[in-house]
Short mmCIF file of C-alpha atoms and ligand atoms in Angstrom, two decimals:
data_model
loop_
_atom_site.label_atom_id
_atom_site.label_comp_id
_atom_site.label_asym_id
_atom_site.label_seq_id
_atom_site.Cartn_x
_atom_site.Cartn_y
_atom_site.Cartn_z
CA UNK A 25 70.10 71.92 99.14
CA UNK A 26 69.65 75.89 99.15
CA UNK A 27 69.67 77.74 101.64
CA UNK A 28 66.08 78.77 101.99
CA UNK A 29 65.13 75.06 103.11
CA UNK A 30 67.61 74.73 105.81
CA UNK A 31 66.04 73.50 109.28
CA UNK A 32 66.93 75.80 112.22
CA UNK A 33 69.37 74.64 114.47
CA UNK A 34 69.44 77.25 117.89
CA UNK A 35 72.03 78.05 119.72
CA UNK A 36 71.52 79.42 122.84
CA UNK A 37 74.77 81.50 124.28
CA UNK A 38 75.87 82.09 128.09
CA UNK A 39 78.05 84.51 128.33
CA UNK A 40 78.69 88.14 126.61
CA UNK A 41 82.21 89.38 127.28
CA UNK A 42 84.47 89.45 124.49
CA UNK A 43 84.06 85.78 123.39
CA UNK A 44 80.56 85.69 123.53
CA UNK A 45 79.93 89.11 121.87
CA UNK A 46 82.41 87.70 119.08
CA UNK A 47 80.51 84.58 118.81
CA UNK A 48 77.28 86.92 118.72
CA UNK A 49 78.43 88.81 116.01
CA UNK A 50 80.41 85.92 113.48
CA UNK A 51 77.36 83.31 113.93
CA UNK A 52 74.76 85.31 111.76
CA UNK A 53 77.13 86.63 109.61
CA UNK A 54 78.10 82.96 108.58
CA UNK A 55 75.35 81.27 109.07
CA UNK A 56 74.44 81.17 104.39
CA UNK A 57 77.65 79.61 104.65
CA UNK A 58 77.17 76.93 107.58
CA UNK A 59 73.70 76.40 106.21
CA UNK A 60 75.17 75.32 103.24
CA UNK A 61 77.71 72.48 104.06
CA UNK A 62 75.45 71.01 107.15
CA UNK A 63 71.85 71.52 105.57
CA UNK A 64 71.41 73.14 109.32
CA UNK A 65 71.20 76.96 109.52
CA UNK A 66 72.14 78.20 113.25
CA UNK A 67 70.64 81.15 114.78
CA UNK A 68 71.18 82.55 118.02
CA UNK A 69 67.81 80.83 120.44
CA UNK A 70 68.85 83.73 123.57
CA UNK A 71 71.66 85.14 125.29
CA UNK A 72 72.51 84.96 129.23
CA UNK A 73 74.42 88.00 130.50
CA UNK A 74 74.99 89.10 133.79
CA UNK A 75 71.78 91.70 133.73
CA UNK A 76 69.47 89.49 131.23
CA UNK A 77 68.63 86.34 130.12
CA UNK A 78 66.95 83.11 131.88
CA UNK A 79 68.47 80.36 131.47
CA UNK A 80 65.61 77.62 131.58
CA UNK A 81 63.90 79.66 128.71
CA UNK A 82 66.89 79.50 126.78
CA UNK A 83 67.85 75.80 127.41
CA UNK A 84 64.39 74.66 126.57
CA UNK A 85 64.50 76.71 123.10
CA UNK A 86 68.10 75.62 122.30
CA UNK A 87 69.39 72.29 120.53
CA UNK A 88 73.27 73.37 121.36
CA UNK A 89 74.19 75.65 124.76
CA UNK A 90 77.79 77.59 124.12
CA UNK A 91 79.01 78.66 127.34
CA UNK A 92 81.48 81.28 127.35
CA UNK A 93 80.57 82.94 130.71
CA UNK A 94 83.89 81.50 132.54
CA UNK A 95 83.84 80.49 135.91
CA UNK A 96 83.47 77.22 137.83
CA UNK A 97 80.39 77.43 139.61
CA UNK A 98 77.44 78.38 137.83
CA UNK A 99 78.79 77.33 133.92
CA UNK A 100 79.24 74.28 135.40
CA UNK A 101 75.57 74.17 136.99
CA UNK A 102 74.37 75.23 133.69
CA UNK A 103 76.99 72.83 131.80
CA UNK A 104 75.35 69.65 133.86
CA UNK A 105 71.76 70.88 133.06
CA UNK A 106 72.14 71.16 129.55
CA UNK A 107 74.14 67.91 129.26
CA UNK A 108 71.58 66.34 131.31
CA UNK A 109 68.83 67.64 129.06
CA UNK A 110 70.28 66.14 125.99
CA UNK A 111 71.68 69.42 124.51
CA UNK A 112 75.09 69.74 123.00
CA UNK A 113 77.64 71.92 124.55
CA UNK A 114 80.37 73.81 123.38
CA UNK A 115 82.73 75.57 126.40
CA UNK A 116 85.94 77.59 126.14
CA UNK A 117 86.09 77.42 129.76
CA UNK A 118 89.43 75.51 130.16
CA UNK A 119 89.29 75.99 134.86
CA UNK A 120 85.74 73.91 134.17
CA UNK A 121 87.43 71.51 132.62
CA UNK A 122 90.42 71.04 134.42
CA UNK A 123 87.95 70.94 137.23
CA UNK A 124 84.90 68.87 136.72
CA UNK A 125 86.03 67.46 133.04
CA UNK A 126 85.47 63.54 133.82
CA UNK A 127 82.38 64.39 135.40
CA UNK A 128 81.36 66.90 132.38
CA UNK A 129 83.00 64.00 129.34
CA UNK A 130 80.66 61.52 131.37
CA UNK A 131 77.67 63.38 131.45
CA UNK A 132 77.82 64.28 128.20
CA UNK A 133 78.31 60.16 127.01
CA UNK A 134 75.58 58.87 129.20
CA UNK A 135 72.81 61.70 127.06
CA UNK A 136 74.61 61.06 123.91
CA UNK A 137 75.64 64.28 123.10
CA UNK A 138 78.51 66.18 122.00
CA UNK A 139 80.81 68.17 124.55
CA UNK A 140 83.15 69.95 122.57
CA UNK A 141 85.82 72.50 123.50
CA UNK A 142 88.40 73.37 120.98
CA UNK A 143 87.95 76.98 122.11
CA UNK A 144 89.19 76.07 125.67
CA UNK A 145 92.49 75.63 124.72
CA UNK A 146 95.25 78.09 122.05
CA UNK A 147 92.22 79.82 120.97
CA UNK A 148 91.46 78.47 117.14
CA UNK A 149 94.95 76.89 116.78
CA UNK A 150 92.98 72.93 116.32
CA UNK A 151 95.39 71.24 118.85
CA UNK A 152 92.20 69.42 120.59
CA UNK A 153 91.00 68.23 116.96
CA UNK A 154 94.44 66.43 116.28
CA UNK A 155 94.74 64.95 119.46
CA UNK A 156 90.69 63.40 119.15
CA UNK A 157 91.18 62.68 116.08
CA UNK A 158 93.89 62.73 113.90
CA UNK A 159 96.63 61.11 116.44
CA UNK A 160 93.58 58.97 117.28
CA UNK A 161 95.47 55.46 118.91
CA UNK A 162 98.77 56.65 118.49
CA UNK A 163 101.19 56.81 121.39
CA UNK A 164 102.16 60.72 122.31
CA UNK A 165 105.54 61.16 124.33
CA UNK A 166 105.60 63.86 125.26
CA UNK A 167 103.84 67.79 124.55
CA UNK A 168 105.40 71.15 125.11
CA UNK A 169 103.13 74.46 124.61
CA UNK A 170 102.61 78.13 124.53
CA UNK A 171 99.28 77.92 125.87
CA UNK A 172 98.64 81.75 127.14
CA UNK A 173 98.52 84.36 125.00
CA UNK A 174 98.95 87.11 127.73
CA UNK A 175 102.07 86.08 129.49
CA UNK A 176 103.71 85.41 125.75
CA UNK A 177 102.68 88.71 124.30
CA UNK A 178 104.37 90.13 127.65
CA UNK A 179 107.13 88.01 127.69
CA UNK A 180 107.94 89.12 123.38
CA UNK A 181 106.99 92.56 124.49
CA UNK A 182 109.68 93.11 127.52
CA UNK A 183 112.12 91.06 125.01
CA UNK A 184 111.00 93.57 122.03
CA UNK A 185 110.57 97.00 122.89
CA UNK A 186 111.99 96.83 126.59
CA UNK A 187 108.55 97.83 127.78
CA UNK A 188 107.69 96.92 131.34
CA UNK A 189 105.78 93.91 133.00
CA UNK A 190 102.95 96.27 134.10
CA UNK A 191 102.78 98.39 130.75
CA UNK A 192 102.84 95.12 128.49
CA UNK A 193 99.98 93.62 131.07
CA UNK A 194 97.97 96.41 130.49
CA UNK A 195 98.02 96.35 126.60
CA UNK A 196 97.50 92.48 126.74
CA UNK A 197 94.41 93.40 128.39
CA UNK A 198 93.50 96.16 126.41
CA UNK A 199 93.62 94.28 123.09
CA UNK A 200 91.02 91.45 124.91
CA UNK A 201 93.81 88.73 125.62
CA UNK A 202 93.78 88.24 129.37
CA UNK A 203 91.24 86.78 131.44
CA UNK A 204 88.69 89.15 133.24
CA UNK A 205 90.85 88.89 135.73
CA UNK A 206 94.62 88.31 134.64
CA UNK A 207 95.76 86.42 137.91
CA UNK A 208 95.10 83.41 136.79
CA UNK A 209 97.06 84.41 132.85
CA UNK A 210 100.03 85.65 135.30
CA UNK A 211 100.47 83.03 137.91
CA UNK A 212 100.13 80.52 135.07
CA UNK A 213 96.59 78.75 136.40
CA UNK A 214 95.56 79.84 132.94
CA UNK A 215 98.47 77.56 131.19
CA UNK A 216 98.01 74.55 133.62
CA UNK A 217 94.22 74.16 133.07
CA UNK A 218 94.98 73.93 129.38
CA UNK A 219 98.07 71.71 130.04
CA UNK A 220 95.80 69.28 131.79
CA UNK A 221 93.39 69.27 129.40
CA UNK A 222 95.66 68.22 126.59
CA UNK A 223 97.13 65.91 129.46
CA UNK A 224 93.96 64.27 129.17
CA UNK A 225 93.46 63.75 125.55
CA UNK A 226 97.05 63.13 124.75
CA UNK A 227 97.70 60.04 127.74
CA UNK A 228 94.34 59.10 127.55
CA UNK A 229 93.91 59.42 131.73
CA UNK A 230 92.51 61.51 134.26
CA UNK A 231 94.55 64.76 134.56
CA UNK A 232 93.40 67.71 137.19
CA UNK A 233 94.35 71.07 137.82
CA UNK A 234 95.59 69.83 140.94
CA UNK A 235 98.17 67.25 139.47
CA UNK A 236 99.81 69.98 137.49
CA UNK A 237 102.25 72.24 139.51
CA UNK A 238 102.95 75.74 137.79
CA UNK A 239 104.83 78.73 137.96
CA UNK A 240 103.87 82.23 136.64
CA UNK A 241 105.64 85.06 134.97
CA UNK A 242 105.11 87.94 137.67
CA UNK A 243 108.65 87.24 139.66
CA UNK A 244 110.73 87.88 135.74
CA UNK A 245 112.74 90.71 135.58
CA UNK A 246 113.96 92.30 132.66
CA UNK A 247 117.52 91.61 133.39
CA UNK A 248 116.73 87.96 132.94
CA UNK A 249 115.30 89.00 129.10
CA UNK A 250 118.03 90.40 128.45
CA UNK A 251 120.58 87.87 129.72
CA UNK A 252 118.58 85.52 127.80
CA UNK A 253 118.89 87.78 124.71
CA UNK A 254 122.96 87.70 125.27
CA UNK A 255 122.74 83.57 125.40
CA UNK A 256 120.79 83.93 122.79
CA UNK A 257 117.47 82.12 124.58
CA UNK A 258 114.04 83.28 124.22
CA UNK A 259 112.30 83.34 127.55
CA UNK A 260 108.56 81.83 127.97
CA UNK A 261 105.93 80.36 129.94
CA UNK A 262 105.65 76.86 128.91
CA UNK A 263 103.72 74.16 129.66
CA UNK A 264 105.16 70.59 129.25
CA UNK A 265 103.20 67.49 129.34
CA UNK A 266 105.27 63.99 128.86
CA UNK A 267 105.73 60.18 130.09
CA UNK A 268 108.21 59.16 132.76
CA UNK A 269 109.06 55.68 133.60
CA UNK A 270 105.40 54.51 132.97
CA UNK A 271 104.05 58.29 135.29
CA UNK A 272 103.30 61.32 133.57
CA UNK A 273 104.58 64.72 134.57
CA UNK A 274 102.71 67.86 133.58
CA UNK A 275 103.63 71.26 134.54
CA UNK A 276 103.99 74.69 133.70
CA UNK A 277 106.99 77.40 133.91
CA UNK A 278 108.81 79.95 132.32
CA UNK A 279 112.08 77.92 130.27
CA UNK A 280 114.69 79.58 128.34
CA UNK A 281 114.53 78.10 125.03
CA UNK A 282 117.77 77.95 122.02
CA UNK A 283 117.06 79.61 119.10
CA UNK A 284 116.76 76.00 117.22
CA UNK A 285 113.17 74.97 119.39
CA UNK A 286 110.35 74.92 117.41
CA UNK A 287 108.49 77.17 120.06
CA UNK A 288 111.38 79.87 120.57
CA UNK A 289 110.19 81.97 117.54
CA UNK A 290 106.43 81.87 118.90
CA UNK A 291 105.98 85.74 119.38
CA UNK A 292 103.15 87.62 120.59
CA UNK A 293 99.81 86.35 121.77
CA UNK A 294 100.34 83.31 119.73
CA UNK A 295 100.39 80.07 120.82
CA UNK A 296 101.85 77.06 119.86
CA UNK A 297 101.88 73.12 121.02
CA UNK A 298 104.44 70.46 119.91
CA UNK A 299 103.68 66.77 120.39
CA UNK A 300 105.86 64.05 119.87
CA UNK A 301 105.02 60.79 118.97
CA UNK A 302 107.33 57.76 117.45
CA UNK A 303 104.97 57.24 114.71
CA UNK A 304 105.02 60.77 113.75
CA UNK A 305 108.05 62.59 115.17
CA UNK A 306 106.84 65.88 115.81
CA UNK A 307 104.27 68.37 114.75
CA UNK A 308 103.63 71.73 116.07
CA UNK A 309 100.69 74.05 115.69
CA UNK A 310 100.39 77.31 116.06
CA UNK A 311 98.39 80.38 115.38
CA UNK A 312 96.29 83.14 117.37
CA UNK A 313 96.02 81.65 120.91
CA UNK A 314 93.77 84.22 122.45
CA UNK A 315 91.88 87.56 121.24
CA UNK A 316 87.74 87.59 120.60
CA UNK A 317 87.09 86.73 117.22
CA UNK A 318 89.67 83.83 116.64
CA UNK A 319 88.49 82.20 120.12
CA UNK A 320 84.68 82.33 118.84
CA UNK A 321 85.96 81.13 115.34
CA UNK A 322 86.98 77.74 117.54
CA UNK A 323 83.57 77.94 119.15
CA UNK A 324 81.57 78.23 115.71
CA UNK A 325 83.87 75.31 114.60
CA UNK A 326 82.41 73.48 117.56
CA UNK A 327 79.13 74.04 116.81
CA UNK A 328 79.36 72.85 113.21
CA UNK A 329 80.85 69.74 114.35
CA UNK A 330 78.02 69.34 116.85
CA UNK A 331 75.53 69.44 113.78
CA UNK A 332 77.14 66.26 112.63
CA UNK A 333 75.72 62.83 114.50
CA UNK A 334 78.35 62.11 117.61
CA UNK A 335 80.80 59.88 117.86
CA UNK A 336 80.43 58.28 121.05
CA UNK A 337 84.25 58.17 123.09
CA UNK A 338 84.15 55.60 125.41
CA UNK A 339 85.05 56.02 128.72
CA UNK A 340 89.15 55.79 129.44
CA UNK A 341 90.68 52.29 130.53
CA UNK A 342 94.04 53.98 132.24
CA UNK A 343 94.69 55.83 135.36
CA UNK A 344 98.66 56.71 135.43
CA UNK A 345 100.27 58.28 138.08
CA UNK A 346 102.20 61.16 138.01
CA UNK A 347 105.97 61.90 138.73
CA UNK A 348 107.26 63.45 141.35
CA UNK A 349 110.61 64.61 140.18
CA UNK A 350 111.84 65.53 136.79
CA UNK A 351 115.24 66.37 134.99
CA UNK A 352 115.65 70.08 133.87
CA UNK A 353 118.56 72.04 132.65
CA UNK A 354 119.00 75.71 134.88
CA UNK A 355 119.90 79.55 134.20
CA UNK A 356 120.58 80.38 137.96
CA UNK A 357 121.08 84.02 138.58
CA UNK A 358 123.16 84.92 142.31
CA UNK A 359 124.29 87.62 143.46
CA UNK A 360 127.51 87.93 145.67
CA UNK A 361 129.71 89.43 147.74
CA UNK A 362 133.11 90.15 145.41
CA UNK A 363 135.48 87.98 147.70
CA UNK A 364 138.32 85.23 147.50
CA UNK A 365 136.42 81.35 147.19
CA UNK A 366 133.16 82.59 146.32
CA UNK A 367 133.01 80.93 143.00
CA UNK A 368 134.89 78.26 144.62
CA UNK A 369 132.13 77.28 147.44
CA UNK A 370 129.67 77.83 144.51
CA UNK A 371 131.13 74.88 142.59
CA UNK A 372 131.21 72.91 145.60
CA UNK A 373 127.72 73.11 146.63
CA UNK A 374 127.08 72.12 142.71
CA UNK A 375 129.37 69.67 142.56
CA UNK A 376 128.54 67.87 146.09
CA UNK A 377 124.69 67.99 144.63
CA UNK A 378 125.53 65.99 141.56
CA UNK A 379 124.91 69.51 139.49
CA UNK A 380 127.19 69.98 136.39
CA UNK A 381 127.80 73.50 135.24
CA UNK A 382 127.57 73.93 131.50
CA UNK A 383 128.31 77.63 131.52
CA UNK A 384 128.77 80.56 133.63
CA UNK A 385 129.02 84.33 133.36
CA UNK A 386 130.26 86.54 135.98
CA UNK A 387 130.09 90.25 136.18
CA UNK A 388 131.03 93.10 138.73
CA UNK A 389 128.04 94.82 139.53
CA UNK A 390 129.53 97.44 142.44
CA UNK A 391 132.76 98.31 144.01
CA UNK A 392 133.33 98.20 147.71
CA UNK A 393 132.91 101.99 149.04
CA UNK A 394 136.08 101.84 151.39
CA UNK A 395 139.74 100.22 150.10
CA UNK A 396 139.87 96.43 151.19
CA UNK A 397 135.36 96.17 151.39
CA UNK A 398 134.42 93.40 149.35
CA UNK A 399 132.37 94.66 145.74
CA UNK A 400 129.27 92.94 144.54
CA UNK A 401 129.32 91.09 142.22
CA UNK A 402 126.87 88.62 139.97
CA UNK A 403 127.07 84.94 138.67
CA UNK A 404 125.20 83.65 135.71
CA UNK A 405 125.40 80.04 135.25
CA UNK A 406 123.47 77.23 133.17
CA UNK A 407 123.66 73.78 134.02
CA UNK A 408 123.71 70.31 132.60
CA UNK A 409 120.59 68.48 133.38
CA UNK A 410 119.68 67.41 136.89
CA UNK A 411 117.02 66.11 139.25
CA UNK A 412 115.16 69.48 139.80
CA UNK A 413 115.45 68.26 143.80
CA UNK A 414 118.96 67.87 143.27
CA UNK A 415 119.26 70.81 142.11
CA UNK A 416 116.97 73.16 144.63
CA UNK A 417 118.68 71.29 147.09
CA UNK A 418 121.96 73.02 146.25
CA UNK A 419 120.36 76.64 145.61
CA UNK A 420 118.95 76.36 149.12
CA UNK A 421 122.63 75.82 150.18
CA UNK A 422 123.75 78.61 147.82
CA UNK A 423 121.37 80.72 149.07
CA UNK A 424 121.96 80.32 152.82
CA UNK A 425 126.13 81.05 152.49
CA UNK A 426 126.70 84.97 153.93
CA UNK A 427 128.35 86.22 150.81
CA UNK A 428 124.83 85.75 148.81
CA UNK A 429 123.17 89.00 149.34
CA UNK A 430 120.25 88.41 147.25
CA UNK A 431 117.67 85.50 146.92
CA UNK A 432 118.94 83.69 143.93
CA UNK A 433 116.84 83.01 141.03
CA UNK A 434 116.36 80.17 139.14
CA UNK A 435 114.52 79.21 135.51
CA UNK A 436 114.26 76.32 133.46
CA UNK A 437 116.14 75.60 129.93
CA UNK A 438 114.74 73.71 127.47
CA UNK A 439 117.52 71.17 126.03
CA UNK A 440 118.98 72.75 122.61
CA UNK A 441 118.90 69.17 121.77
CA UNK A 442 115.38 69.32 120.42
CA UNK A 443 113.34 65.84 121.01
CA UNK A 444 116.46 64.28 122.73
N1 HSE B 8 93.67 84.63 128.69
C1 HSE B 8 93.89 83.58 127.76
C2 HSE B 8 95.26 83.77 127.14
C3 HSE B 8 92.83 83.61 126.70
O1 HSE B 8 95.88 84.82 127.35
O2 HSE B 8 95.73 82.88 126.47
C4 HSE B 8 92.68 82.33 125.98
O3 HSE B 8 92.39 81.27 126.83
#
């Protein structure tokens, strides 16, 4: 077929930040090319911005609606209508998703249409693709990811160049990574959304935001980076999805990681997702996670895929629950008065708790001003791994003894023993 008999197929396009204005921009210029494999040449049927746009016009001249606008209320007003109108959809808005996604993966399978959102999760990396389709009916274990762009790029940044949390957030934003408004990148909302997306594909059952606990990057300090750096762990915010005892456990936190870990060398605003499976081992992707023009390459993907006749996913037969309390490994950082039996009550309080220590690090930070006055001092340790109640339960005792002078603080390690 040439290109010059190729039957229109519109897209119409919510949203014009810097997805949308990407997507804008790489649709015409590759539409020869899309025309040619899929005998369908798109063009762009109207665009809904902020200031222009109406958005009945532009669902009644569209055959496929990409929303990019972000958000929860009106995308998904304008999700539903389009669904409900028998119009394709392709969304990179992960917090709709997480949100309203049975309602949305529903909708979409009662009109027959195609709901696709590759872009909503590690930008073009095609982690959604291999979980629909290629591990199709297999049985995934367990996932771990580098789902946000922003809070790695900071993270490799501080680790780097020694730059600052605020200076490396404001270049993050700058170069079109964070979210319009980086709270949710930060606090690690961002990560979870995506987590329980993948959640949902991988396990095949219902995952929400709100049955995936996380923990952001804003209370890191750069004396943690570069402890890390001495153990020779790379910090980052990651996102682990796996099954328990017949549960599942999602959740998202910043974990030291051993140089060995397939996700430790992940630098910059890429992302990257392992997932393990028995009948596969393990396979990790990775690639630009965030940033305009890969995202709306994973959007134009979508939108040639809608152009091919659906395959209809039928609704899911499980509903696991989730777990309540996991095993981690710890870095715990306290800081001390410089006295006789300090490090001996520490061990206690571990050892009482069931908490092994695998290593430990102690340093003087300050004298005492007068002869006899105690110095300060700090304690690194890493532990074996432990209930993470178990194991709160004893900072919370650590924390309330009168020669800790600081709030002690406490991240994750992911096991050097790689798929143990
Ligand atoms: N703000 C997101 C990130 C963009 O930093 O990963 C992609 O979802």
């Amino acid at each position: 077929m040439t290109t010059d008999d190729s039957a229109p197929f519109r897209v119409g396009l919510l949203g014009h930040g810097t997805v949308g204005s990407a997507v804008a921009e790489l649709l015409p210029d590759r539409a020869d090319a899309i025309a040619h494999v899929t005998g369908l040449r798109p063009e762009i049927s109207g665009v809904l911005t902020r200031s222009r746009g109406d958005f009945d016009e532009i669902l009644a001249n569209s055959d496929l609606i990409v929303e990019v606008m972000g958000g929860t209320d009106t995308a998904r007003d304008h999700v539903v209508r389009a669904l409900r109108a028998g119009k394709h959809v392709v969304t990179a808005n992960k917090q709709l998703l997480a949100e309203h996604g049975e309602e949305l993966w529903g909708l979409a399978r009662e009109n027959r249409v195609q709901l696709r959102f590759e872009a909503a999760v590690a930008g073009v990396v095609p982690v959604i693709r291999v979980l629909q389709e290629s591990l199709t009916g297999q049985h995934v274990e367990r996932l771990h990811g580098i789902v946000n762009g922003t809070t790695n790029y900071i993270l490799t940044q501080m680790a780097a160049t020694g730059a600052s949390y605020e200076s490396a957030l404001a270049d993050a934003q700058q170069l079109g990574y964070a979210e319009s408004d980086p709270t949710d990148d930060v606090t690690g909302k961002d990560a979870a959304a995506k987590m329980a997306i993948l959640a949902r594909l991988a396990f095949d059952t219902p995952v929400h935001l709100s049955d995936v606990p996380y923990e952001g990057i804003e209370h890191l300090t750069g004396e943690d980076i570069a402890y890390a750096r001495d153990l020779g762990l790379s910090l980052r915010l990651i996102g682990s999805a796996e099954r328990l005892d017949g549960k599942l456990a999602v959740r998202v936190h910043p974990a030291f990681l051993y140089a060995g870990h397939p996700l430790a060398s992940v630098d910059g605003s890429f992302n990257a997702v392992t997932i393990e499976s028995p009948a596969i081992t393990e396979i990790t992707l990775s690639g630009p996670g965030a940033g305009g023009s890969q995202t709306a390459t994973a959007v134009i993907g979508d939108v040639i895929s809608a152009m091919i006749p659906p395959a209809q996913t039928p609704p899911t037969q499980h509903r696991l629950g989730f777990v309540d309390d996991v095993v981690s490994s710890f870095y715990l950082h306290v800081e001390v008065a410089d006295r006789p039996g300090v490090l001996a009550q520490i061990a206690q309080v571990l050892g009482l708790q069931g908490v092994s220590v695998k290593s430990v690090v102690q340093k003087g930070t300050r004298k005492g001003s007068a002869p006899g006055e105690p110095g300060q001092s700090r304690l690194v340790l890493v532990v074996h791994p432990v209930l993470e109640s178990r194991f709160y339960g004893a900072v919370q005792l650590i924390a309330s003894k009168d020669f800790v002078t600081a709030t002690p603080r406490a991240i994750r390690v992911i096991d050097e023993e790689f798929g143990a």
